[in-house]
Tab-separated table of C-alpha atoms (C1' of nucleotides) in Angstrom:
chain	number	residue	atom	x	y	z
I	1	MET	CA	38.334	47.507	34.304
I	2	ILE	CA	41.260	47.303	31.928
I	3	HIS	CA	38.643	46.483	29.271
I	4	GLU	CA	38.768	49.773	27.414
I	5	HIS	CA	41.966	49.339	25.556
I	6	ARG	CA	41.838	49.344	21.843
I	7	LEU	CA	45.139	47.969	20.947
I	8	ALA	CA	46.830	46.197	18.112
I	9	PRO	CA	48.050	42.620	18.598
I	10	SER	CA	51.531	42.379	20.026
I	11	THR	CA	51.362	45.763	21.611
I	12	LYS	CA	53.360	45.844	24.788
I	13	LEU	CA	51.229	46.573	27.814
I	14	GLY	CA	53.565	48.129	30.344
I	15	GLU	CA	52.432	47.897	33.942
I	16	ASP	CA	53.438	51.455	34.976
I	17	GLU	CA	51.951	52.782	31.750
I	18	ILE	CA	48.541	51.189	32.314
I	19	GLY	CA	48.608	51.985	35.989
I	20	GLU	CA	49.066	55.640	35.278
I	21	ILE	CA	46.291	55.685	32.793
I	22	TYR	CA	43.840	54.162	35.181
I	23	LYS	CA	45.258	55.720	38.354
I	24	VAL	CA	45.790	52.424	40.063
I	25	SER	CA	48.880	50.680	41.298
I	26	ARG	CA	50.747	47.895	39.459
I	27	THR	CA	49.222	45.402	41.835
I	28	VAL	CA	45.747	45.683	40.397
I	29	VAL	CA	47.141	46.037	36.865
I	30	ARG	CA	49.085	42.847	37.177
I	31	ALA	CA	45.952	41.082	38.431
I	32	ALA	CA	43.938	42.252	35.444
I	33	LEU	CA	46.707	41.331	32.956
I	34	GLN	CA	46.881	37.873	34.476
I	35	SER	CA	43.148	37.501	34.195
I	36	LEU	CA	43.275	38.489	30.555
I	37	ALA	CA	46.155	36.260	30.006
I	38	HIS	CA	44.115	33.330	31.328
I	39	VAL	CA	41.543	33.800	28.547
I	40	GLN	CA	44.468	34.358	26.149
I	41	LEU	CA	43.651	37.923	25.225
I	42	VAL	CA	47.110	38.864	26.356
I	43	GLU	CA	50.275	36.893	26.445
I	44	ILE	CA	52.634	37.259	29.442
I	45	GLN	CA	56.347	36.533	28.886
I	46	ARG	CA	58.199	36.082	32.096
I	47	ASN	CA	60.475	39.054	32.868
I	48	LYS	CA	59.394	40.540	29.550
I	49	GLY	CA	55.920	41.736	30.186
I	50	ALA	CA	52.343	41.485	28.813
I	51	PHE	CA	51.479	41.882	25.155
I	52	VAL	CA	48.070	41.880	23.424
I	53	ALA	CA	47.754	38.355	22.078
I	54	SER	CA	48.414	37.743	18.405
I	55	PRO	CA	46.829	34.352	17.563
I	56	THR	CA	48.717	32.224	15.083
I	57	PRO	CA	46.771	30.772	12.179
I	58	ARG	CA	46.713	27.541	14.006
I	59	GLU	CA	45.278	29.117	17.140
I	60	ALA	CA	42.760	30.948	15.013
I	61	ARG	CA	41.707	27.702	13.453
I	62	GLU	CA	41.427	26.005	16.845
I	63	VAL	CA	39.290	28.772	18.157
I	64	PHE	CA	36.772	28.299	15.433
I	65	GLU	CA	36.957	24.463	15.636
I	66	ALA	CA	36.083	24.757	19.332
I	67	ARG	CA	33.251	27.036	18.511
I	68	ALA	CA	31.998	24.575	15.905
I	69	LEU	CA	32.048	21.938	18.499
I	70	LEU	CA	30.230	23.847	21.310
I	71	GLU	CA	27.935	26.362	19.725
I	72	PRO	CA	25.632	24.189	17.524
I	73	ARG	CA	24.725	22.067	20.535
I	74	THR	CA	24.249	25.154	22.510
I	75	ALA	CA	21.868	26.620	19.918
I	76	ARG	CA	19.945	23.414	20.057
I	77	SER	CA	19.613	23.789	23.856
I	78	ALA	CA	18.600	27.337	23.487
I	79	ALA	CA	15.798	26.301	21.146
I	80	SER	CA	14.482	23.887	23.736
I	81	ARG	CA	14.592	26.360	26.599
I	82	VAL	CA	13.884	29.726	25.087
I	83	THR	CA	11.263	32.071	26.548
I	84	PRO	CA	9.403	34.904	24.842
I	85	ARG	CA	11.480	37.437	26.680
I	86	ASP	CA	14.610	35.804	25.283
I	87	ILE	CA	13.330	36.174	21.762
I	88	GLU	CA	12.656	39.898	22.341
I	89	ILE	CA	16.280	40.322	23.496
I	90	LEU	CA	17.653	38.405	20.460
I	91	LYS	CA	15.585	40.457	18.015
I	92	ASP	CA	16.667	43.607	19.701
I	93	HIS	CA	20.236	42.473	19.279
I	94	ILE	CA	19.692	42.000	15.617
I	95	ALA	CA	18.106	45.346	15.241
I	96	GLN	CA	21.131	46.958	16.730
I	97	GLU	CA	23.391	45.040	14.419
I	98	HIS	CA	21.484	46.434	11.491
I	99	LEU	CA	21.918	49.920	12.878
I	100	ALA	CA	25.631	49.476	13.313
I	101	LEU	CA	26.111	48.037	9.864
I	102	ASP	CA	24.071	50.881	8.255
I	103	ALA	CA	26.148	53.324	10.129
I	104	GLY	CA	29.223	51.578	8.731
I	105	ASP	CA	30.549	50.895	12.234
I	106	ASN	CA	32.131	47.515	11.508
I	107	GLY	CA	33.779	47.278	14.960
I	108	ARG	CA	30.516	47.719	16.717
I	109	ALA	CA	28.772	45.237	14.386
I	110	ILE	CA	31.348	42.604	15.198
I	111	ASN	CA	31.025	43.380	18.879
I	112	LEU	CA	27.286	42.982	18.700
I	113	SER	CA	27.537	39.779	16.632
I	114	GLY	CA	29.739	38.320	19.439
I	115	ARG	CA	27.220	39.341	22.090
I	116	PHE	CA	24.536	37.683	20.066
I	117	HIS	CA	26.284	34.359	20.308
I	118	ILE	CA	26.883	34.829	23.959
I	119	GLU	CA	23.296	35.557	24.466
I	120	ILE	CA	22.318	32.239	22.847
I	121	ALA	CA	24.741	30.502	25.199
I	122	ARG	CA	23.064	32.180	28.152
I	123	ILE	CA	19.696	31.037	26.935
I	124	ALA	CA	20.893	27.570	26.723
I	125	ASP	CA	21.494	27.925	30.493
I	126	GLN	CA	24.832	26.086	30.686
I	127	ASP	CA	27.128	28.207	32.674
I	128	THR	CA	30.181	26.120	32.201
I	129	ILE	CA	29.954	25.918	28.458
I	130	SER	CA	28.838	29.467	28.221
I	131	GLN	CA	32.051	30.528	29.830
I	132	PHE	CA	34.086	28.623	27.288
I	133	ILE	CA	32.069	30.167	24.567
I	134	GLU	CA	32.639	33.635	25.911
I	135	THR	CA	36.426	33.246	25.936
I	136	LEU	CA	36.261	31.844	22.451
I	137	ILE	CA	34.266	34.753	21.205
I	138	ALA	CA	36.623	37.227	22.827
I	139	ARG	CA	39.502	35.542	21.071
I	140	SER	CA	37.497	35.542	17.899
I	141	SER	CA	37.626	39.306	17.879
I	142	LEU	CA	41.385	39.078	17.714
I	143	VAL	CA	41.250	36.435	15.051
I	144	ILE	CA	38.820	38.514	12.904
I	145	ALA	CA	41.039	41.497	13.314
I	146	LEU	CA	43.988	39.643	12.016
I	147	TYR	CA	42.615	37.215	9.453
I	148	TRP	CA	39.430	38.617	8.082
I	149	ARG	CA	39.593	38.867	4.372
I	150	ARG	CA	37.997	42.195	3.706
I	151	GLU	CA	36.410	41.321	0.430
I	152	SER	CA	34.215	38.893	2.313
I	153	ALA	CA	30.962	40.157	3.588
I	154	LEU	CA	31.181	39.443	7.305
I	155	CYS	CA	28.333	40.060	9.700
I	156	GLU	CA	25.448	39.578	7.365
I	157	SER	CA	22.924	39.457	10.054
I	158	HIS	CA	20.731	37.381	7.703
I	159	ALA	CA	22.116	34.213	9.338
I	160	HIS	CA	21.342	35.610	12.818
I	161	HIS	CA	17.795	36.363	11.798
I	162	ALA	CA	17.188	32.793	10.571
I	163	LEU	CA	18.772	31.448	13.725
I	164	VAL	CA	16.446	33.393	15.971
I	165	GLN	CA	13.513	32.193	13.961
I	166	SER	CA	14.368	28.538	14.361
I	167	ILE	CA	15.073	29.120	18.072
I	168	ALA	CA	11.735	30.885	18.572
I	169	ASP	CA	10.044	28.000	16.815
I	170	GLY	CA	11.739	25.574	19.121
I	171	ASP	CA	13.090	23.812	16.123
I	172	GLU	CA	16.152	22.301	17.780
I	173	GLN	CA	17.387	20.454	14.768
I	174	ASN	CA	17.204	23.435	12.590
I	175	ALA	CA	18.826	25.790	15.193
I	176	GLU	CA	21.626	23.426	15.547
I	177	GLU	CA	22.196	23.124	11.786
I	178	LEU	CA	21.872	26.871	11.196
I	179	MET	CA	24.484	27.572	13.812
I	180	ARG	CA	26.854	25.006	12.380
I	181	SER	CA	26.582	26.511	8.885
I	182	HIS	CA	26.836	30.013	10.233
I	183	LEU	CA	30.108	29.146	11.860
I	184	VAL	CA	31.318	27.569	8.626
I	185	ASP	CA	30.439	30.870	6.868
I	186	LEU	CA	32.320	32.852	9.426
I	187	ASN	CA	35.341	30.628	9.109
I	188	SER	CA	35.369	30.881	5.308
I	189	ALA	CA	35.465	34.696	5.689
I	190	LEU	CA	38.926	34.275	7.183
I	191	ASP	CA	42.288	33.697	5.386
I	192	LEU	CA	44.229	31.490	7.663
I	193	ARG	CA	47.006	30.668	5.279
I	194	ASP	CA	49.817	32.485	7.095
I	195	ARG	CA	50.688	34.938	9.862
I	196	PRO	CA	49.354	38.360	9.051
I	197	VAL	CA	51.569	41.314	8.252
I	198	ARG	CA	48.851	43.776	8.894
I	199	ALA	CA	48.230	44.111	12.500
I	200	GLN	CA	46.880	47.601	12.886
I	201	ASN	CA	43.345	48.929	12.719
I	202	LEU	CA	42.410	46.649	15.604
I	203	ARG	CA	41.299	49.588	17.640
I	204	GLU	CA	37.698	49.265	16.538
I	205	LEU	CA	37.796	45.560	17.046
I	206	LEU	CA	39.005	45.191	20.495
I	207	GLN	CA	36.016	47.047	21.791
I	208	ALA	CA	34.193	43.896	20.592
I	209	THR	CA	35.503	42.168	23.674
I	210	ASP	CA	34.808	44.965	26.084
I	211	GLN	CA	31.870	45.376	28.336
J	1	MET	CA	52.995	25.821	43.180
J	2	ILE	CA	50.051	25.829	45.445
J	3	HIS	CA	49.130	22.548	43.956
J	4	GLU	CA	49.909	20.272	46.881
J	5	HIS	CA	47.016	21.063	49.051
J	6	ARG	CA	44.771	18.225	49.864
J	7	LEU	CA	41.735	19.996	51.261
J	8	ALA	CA	38.073	19.495	51.720
J	9	PRO	CA	35.649	21.610	49.656
J	10	SER	CA	34.711	24.959	51.217
J	11	THR	CA	37.916	24.977	53.338
J	12	LYS	CA	39.069	28.542	53.843
J	13	LEU	CA	42.412	29.226	52.135
J	14	GLY	CA	43.998	32.072	54.134
J	15	GLU	CA	46.638	34.049	52.418
J	16	ASP	CA	49.039	34.284	55.336
J	17	GLU	CA	48.460	30.655	56.222
J	18	ILE	CA	49.373	29.450	52.784
J	19	GLY	CA	52.168	31.958	52.398
J	20	GLU	CA	53.804	30.741	55.565
J	21	ILE	CA	53.537	27.144	54.528
J	22	TYR	CA	55.284	27.690	51.226
J	23	LYS	CA	57.549	30.494	52.451
J	24	VAL	CA	56.386	33.018	49.981
J	25	SER	CA	54.653	36.383	50.290
J	26	ARG	CA	50.931	37.010	49.957
J	27	THR	CA	51.558	38.496	46.564
J	28	VAL	CA	52.365	35.159	44.951
J	29	VAL	CA	49.733	33.360	47.020
J	30	ARG	CA	47.094	35.742	45.730
J	31	ALA	CA	48.235	35.258	42.207
J	32	ALA	CA	47.967	31.462	42.620
J	33	LEU	CA	44.596	31.616	44.187
J	34	GLN	CA	43.255	33.826	41.477
J	35	SER	CA	44.551	31.442	38.907
J	36	LEU	CA	42.857	28.522	40.689
J	37	ALA	CA	39.700	30.634	40.904
J	38	HIS	CA	39.722	31.136	37.212
J	39	VAL	CA	39.405	27.326	36.648
J	40	GLN	CA	36.922	27.219	39.447
J	41	LEU	CA	38.910	25.045	41.796
J	42	VAL	CA	38.689	27.778	44.436
J	43	GLU	CA	35.994	30.400	44.925
J	44	ILE	CA	37.011	33.917	45.831
J	45	GLN	CA	34.544	36.035	47.810
J	46	ARG	CA	35.515	39.699	47.920
J	47	ASN	CA	36.759	40.761	51.320
J	48	LYS	CA	36.076	37.281	52.578
J	49	GLY	CA	38.761	35.178	51.090
J	50	ALA	CA	39.403	32.103	48.999
J	51	PHE	CA	37.722	28.750	49.594
J	52	VAL	CA	38.138	25.337	47.994
J	53	ALA	CA	35.257	25.096	45.482
J	54	SER	CA	32.300	23.042	46.319
J	55	PRO	CA	30.390	22.410	43.122
J	56	THR	CA	26.717	22.328	43.354
J	57	PRO	CA	24.843	19.391	41.790
J	58	ARG	CA	24.075	21.572	38.897
J	59	GLU	CA	27.644	22.572	38.364
J	60	ALA	CA	28.714	18.915	38.639
J	61	ARG	CA	26.134	18.060	36.009
J	62	GLU	CA	27.397	20.816	33.742
J	63	VAL	CA	31.026	19.665	34.093
J	64	PHE	CA	30.159	16.211	32.785
J	65	GLU	CA	27.798	17.516	30.139
J	66	ALA	CA	30.667	19.644	28.812
J	67	ARG	CA	32.989	16.682	28.916
J	68	ALA	CA	30.455	14.646	27.008
J	69	LEU	CA	30.403	17.434	24.413
J	70	LEU	CA	34.182	17.744	24.039
J	71	GLU	CA	35.797	14.431	24.794
J	72	PRO	CA	34.255	12.030	22.287
J	73	ARG	CA	35.223	14.227	19.360
J	74	THR	CA	38.656	14.570	20.912
J	75	ALA	CA	39.032	10.828	21.231
J	76	ARG	CA	38.132	10.579	17.542
J	77	SER	CA	40.793	13.116	16.682
J	78	ALA	CA	43.275	11.232	18.770
J	79	ALA	CA	42.552	8.044	16.854
J	80	SER	CA	43.282	9.795	13.593
J	81	ARG	CA	46.553	11.354	14.736
J	82	VAL	CA	48.059	8.873	17.194
J	83	THR	CA	51.672	7.702	16.963
J	84	PRO	CA	53.126	4.479	18.219
J	85	ARG	CA	54.966	6.487	20.949
J	86	ASP	CA	51.548	7.831	22.137
J	87	ILE	CA	50.218	4.346	22.441
J	88	GLU	CA	53.137	3.369	24.629
J	89	ILE	CA	52.367	6.260	26.863
J	90	LEU	CA	48.699	5.463	27.137
J	91	LYS	CA	49.453	1.821	27.891
J	92	ASP	CA	51.850	2.846	30.556
J	93	HIS	CA	49.187	5.021	32.081
J	94	ILE	CA	46.824	2.111	32.282
J	95	ALA	CA	49.411	-0.087	33.883
J	96	GLN	CA	49.993	2.455	36.569
J	97	GLU	CA	46.273	2.728	37.039
J	98	HIS	CA	46.196	-1.036	37.694
J	99	LEU	CA	49.007	-0.711	40.140
J	100	ALA	CA	47.223	2.016	42.104
J	101	LEU	CA	43.924	0.106	42.135
J	102	ASP	CA	45.674	-3.070	43.335
J	103	ALA	CA	47.292	-0.991	46.049
J	104	GLY	CA	43.872	0.264	47.070
J	105	ASP	CA	45.005	3.901	46.469
J	106	ASN	CA	41.781	5.270	45.180
J	107	GLY	CA	42.990	8.855	45.119
J	108	ARG	CA	45.907	8.067	42.929
J	109	ALA	CA	43.776	5.966	40.696
J	110	ILE	CA	41.397	8.837	40.097
J	111	ASN	CA	44.317	11.173	39.487
J	112	LEU	CA	45.785	8.846	36.890
J	113	SER	CA	42.433	8.338	35.318
J	114	GLY	CA	42.223	12.107	34.834
J	115	ARG	CA	45.610	12.297	33.419
J	116	PHE	CA	44.656	9.542	30.956
J	117	HIS	CA	41.896	11.722	29.545
J	118	ILE	CA	44.228	14.732	29.367
J	119	GLU	CA	46.804	12.640	27.527
J	120	ILE	CA	44.137	11.731	24.911
J	121	ALA	CA	43.340	15.365	24.483
J	122	ARG	CA	47.009	16.106	24.056
J	123	ILE	CA	47.351	13.433	21.323
J	124	ALA	CA	44.305	15.000	19.578
J	125	ASP	CA	46.611	18.040	19.178
J	126	GLN	CA	44.010	20.705	19.820
J	127	ASP	CA	45.440	22.996	22.492
J	128	THR	CA	42.473	25.186	22.931
J	129	ILE	CA	40.065	22.268	23.484
J	130	SER	CA	42.665	20.513	25.540
J	131	GLN	CA	42.791	23.451	27.910
J	132	PHE	CA	39.005	23.284	28.388
J	133	ILE	CA	39.193	19.581	29.019
J	134	GLU	CA	41.965	19.996	31.534
J	135	THR	CA	39.973	22.360	33.653
J	136	LEU	CA	36.960	20.149	33.378
J	137	ILE	CA	38.904	17.184	34.644
J	138	ALA	CA	40.345	19.141	37.499
J	139	ARG	CA	36.839	20.131	38.442
J	140	SER	CA	35.781	16.523	37.974
J	141	SER	CA	38.062	15.522	40.886
J	142	LEU	CA	36.017	17.850	43.152
J	143	VAL	CA	32.779	16.482	41.730
J	144	ILE	CA	33.852	12.886	42.281
J	145	ALA	CA	34.902	13.731	45.790
J	146	LEU	CA	31.501	15.199	46.618
J	147	TYR	CA	29.110	13.052	44.596
J	148	TRP	CA	30.581	9.672	43.980
J	149	ARG	CA	28.381	6.949	45.267
J	150	ARG	CA	30.753	4.553	46.902
J	151	GLU	CA	28.924	1.419	45.962
J	152	SER	CA	29.617	2.036	42.348
J	153	ALA	CA	32.835	0.726	40.905
J	154	LEU	CA	34.639	3.732	39.681
J	155	CYS	CA	37.853	3.573	37.685
J	156	GLU	CA	37.366	0.282	36.132
J	157	SER	CA	40.323	0.707	33.808
J	158	HIS	CA	38.612	-1.751	31.451
J	159	ALA	CA	36.999	1.156	29.548
J	160	HIS	CA	40.372	2.858	29.215
J	161	HIS	CA	41.892	-0.319	27.787
J	162	ALA	CA	39.201	-0.698	25.142
J	163	LEU	CA	39.603	3.020	24.303
J	164	VAL	CA	43.381	2.677	23.781
J	165	GLN	CA	42.748	-0.267	21.545
J	166	SER	CA	40.457	1.569	19.268
J	167	ILE	CA	42.753	4.579	19.135
J	168	ALA	CA	45.692	2.410	18.358
J	169	ASP	CA	43.667	0.837	15.528
J	170	GLY	CA	42.766	4.324	14.262
J	171	ASP	CA	39.119	3.348	14.581
J	172	GLU	CA	37.796	6.895	14.855
J	173	GLN	CA	34.206	5.925	15.091
J	174	ASN	CA	34.778	3.341	17.778
J	175	ALA	CA	37.018	5.675	19.738
J	176	GLU	CA	34.369	8.322	19.759
J	177	GLU	CA	31.637	5.956	20.828
J	178	LEU	CA	33.712	4.294	23.514
J	179	MET	CA	34.603	7.668	25.004
J	180	ARG	CA	30.935	8.641	24.926
J	181	SER	CA	29.824	5.540	26.805
J	182	HIS	CA	32.690	5.789	29.180
J	183	LEU	CA	31.606	9.284	30.227
J	184	VAL	CA	28.043	8.017	30.596
J	185	ASP	CA	29.309	5.356	32.930
J	186	LEU	CA	31.288	7.807	34.956
J	187	ASN	CA	28.237	10.034	35.229
J	188	SER	CA	26.062	7.206	36.477
J	189	ALA	CA	28.555	6.534	39.214
J	190	LEU	CA	27.601	9.843	40.631
J	191	ASP	CA	24.641	10.760	42.800
J	192	LEU	CA	23.685	14.277	41.845
J	193	ARG	CA	20.322	14.463	43.496
J	194	ASP	CA	21.258	16.999	46.095
J	195	ARG	CA	24.056	18.857	47.792
J	196	PRO	CA	26.309	16.552	49.687
J	197	VAL	CA	26.560	16.561	53.466
J	198	ARG	CA	29.755	14.588	53.453
J	199	ALA	CA	32.526	16.909	52.389
J	200	GLN	CA	35.558	15.411	53.996
J	201	ASN	CA	38.006	12.756	52.952
J	202	LEU	CA	38.897	14.821	49.966
J	203	ARG	CA	42.453	14.850	50.853
J	204	GLU	CA	43.332	11.903	48.748
J	205	LEU	CA	41.301	13.345	45.900
J	206	LEU	CA	42.614	16.836	45.470
J	207	GLN	CA	45.975	15.383	44.638
J	208	ALA	CA	44.237	14.255	41.468
J	209	THR	CA	44.514	17.781	40.234
J	210	ASP	CA	47.987	18.385	41.261
J	211	GLN	CA	51.050	18.084	39.154
P	1	DA	C1'	81.469	51.029	9.363
P	2	DT	C1'	79.862	47.078	11.836
P	3	DA	C1'	79.731	44.186	15.462
P	4	DT	C1'	80.474	43.232	20.346
P	5	DT	C1'	80.877	44.037	25.166
P	6	DC	C1'	80.081	46.722	29.046
P	7	DT	C1'	77.403	49.949	31.614
P	8	DA	C1'	73.226	52.418	32.894
P	9	DT	C1'	68.350	52.595	32.638
P	10	DA	C1'	64.013	50.753	32.684
P	11	DT	C1'	60.694	47.067	33.657
P	12	DT	C1'	59.150	43.097	35.826
P	13	DG	C1'	59.010	39.892	40.150
P	14	DT	C1'	58.482	39.731	44.993
P	15	DA	C1'	58.069	41.339	49.661
P	16	DT	C1'	56.486	44.549	52.866
P	17	DA	C1'	53.601	48.356	54.653
P	18	DC	C1'	49.367	50.667	55.023
P	19	DA	C1'	44.159	51.075	54.494
P	20	DA	C1'	39.624	49.029	54.477
P	21	DT	C1'	36.543	45.522	55.489
P	22	DT	C1'	35.091	41.654	57.965
P	23	DA	C1'	34.810	38.593	61.889
P	24	DA	C1'	34.991	37.689	66.759
P	25	DG	C1'	34.594	38.608	71.507
P	26	DC	C1'	32.975	41.288	75.094
P	27	DT	C1'	29.756	44.305	77.368
P	28	DT	C1'	25.262	45.774	78.087
P	29	DC	C1'	20.509	45.599	78.180
P	30	DA	C1'	16.037	43.459	77.826
B	1	DT	C1'	19.554	33.554	79.289
B	2	DG	C1'	19.803	35.595	74.970
B	3	DA	C1'	20.280	39.152	71.750
B	4	DA	C1'	21.972	43.556	70.091
B	5	DG	C1'	25.694	46.802	69.759
B	6	DC	C1'	30.233	48.225	70.349
B	7	DT	C1'	35.203	47.445	70.451
B	8	DT	C1'	39.137	45.019	69.084
B	9	DA	C1'	41.629	41.565	66.418
B	10	DA	C1'	42.352	39.399	62.146
B	11	DT	C1'	42.151	39.177	57.180
B	12	DT	C1'	41.797	40.974	52.672
B	13	DG	C1'	42.558	44.872	49.183
B	14	DT	C1'	45.861	48.188	47.584
B	15	DA	C1'	50.030	50.805	47.312
B	16	DT	C1'	54.754	51.221	47.765
B	17	DA	C1'	59.640	49.570	48.216
B	18	DC	C1'	63.224	46.635	47.129
B	19	DA	C1'	65.515	42.832	44.178
B	20	DA	C1'	66.278	40.608	39.864
B	21	DT	C1'	66.162	40.612	35.022
B	22	DA	C1'	66.132	42.401	30.650
B	23	DT	C1'	66.637	46.278	27.413
B	24	DA	C1'	69.017	50.194	25.373
B	25	DG	C1'	72.993	52.927	24.585
B	26	DA	C1'	77.775	53.947	24.450
B	27	DA	C1'	82.439	52.760	24.040
B	28	DT	C1'	85.804	49.739	22.031
B	29	DA	C1'	87.732	46.587	18.929
B	30	DT	C1'	87.977	44.399	14.521
DNA sequence: ATATTCTATATTGTATACAATTAAGCTTCA
DNA sequence: TGAAGCTTAATTGTATACAATATAGAATAT
């Protein structure tokens, strides 16, 4: 519902403001903001209001540490449960990623990359863990927006392609290992040394968390 | 706020009803229920209302699988970061667990056991993962309420004692392994074959998730 | 000119009021 | 007797109104 904002971290999200945009009352706006706050996409300060979250370097690190803990095992599970239909879906995802990259649409590429990871979690058929991963990937969008070092080549869908191959083969060990190293690569494309000054140009990125 | 209910799974949580008990308006009750719904302690059905969650065997299994994935690594982290003050706190926890068990207060014992695990996550100093673990432990209370096979000796604080010892020693490998086997033991104290018929006597247990 | 305090405005927190949907009870009919 | 349908009551969903808090601006003092 609220999910169409494309806003820079720390942006104030006034209740009246949003309500007017979407033609709903503050009641529903507040509910949506609280929901987003729970997955830490927005931060609510009592009597102050809601702001787009701006993860600290530490929070950013934790997000990727958590992903490193959950996703490799999930990829392994996916490899053991995957169906031909799932493989189709994954390959389609990758094709779309290629299209986005060729079109130079980085925001969409990151969005699709996130969905790819979520899709793998879905295949693993572990709802509880999948939910955790979904929130982590949503937060990852913010982290990438803030800490991505542009010189680094993010979203090389090469890694995704290899991952799909090992999952299709049912090679659990390889899938787990590929996911692990993929996450390490992602992490090393970030510069987590200190709080970012740049905070703009997130517009393209927040759509990565929208449906 | 709402956290003092001691209710059986599937119990209807009427908004007026709760609001009258706590002398607040439905507005704040709804916010609380939505918050609890997000951690899956209550289930909200649109236009129907909120109900205390009643995890299926599958959900129950997933909760413990997720814990098995997160907590051993967390125990390892705790062992590497622990301070003398932390050890004091943990030992105090165990002492209280003993008291509760001696007093035959099973509900309180389970509550304390959960807090013990949360405390270890806190020591590990990983807020993101700690949050996940907290929600898992809250849900575990429901799971235990529904699926615990009573013949089994739950809450033997023996395991906790050994865990504290290895953490205090900074023995990361041992801490991780002890946590892993502790969770296996917990799991094997459950009977997850099918949906429970018994659903009562949860009153003592839901206080395990209260603060 | 700068800082500080006081006042006014704006925004959030909470309660109430209204609308929509569901649940329950009653009547009616087979 | 039981089931289907209608009517009424109760409950949730949403909007609005009021209260509390914080923010911004102006006036004053140093």
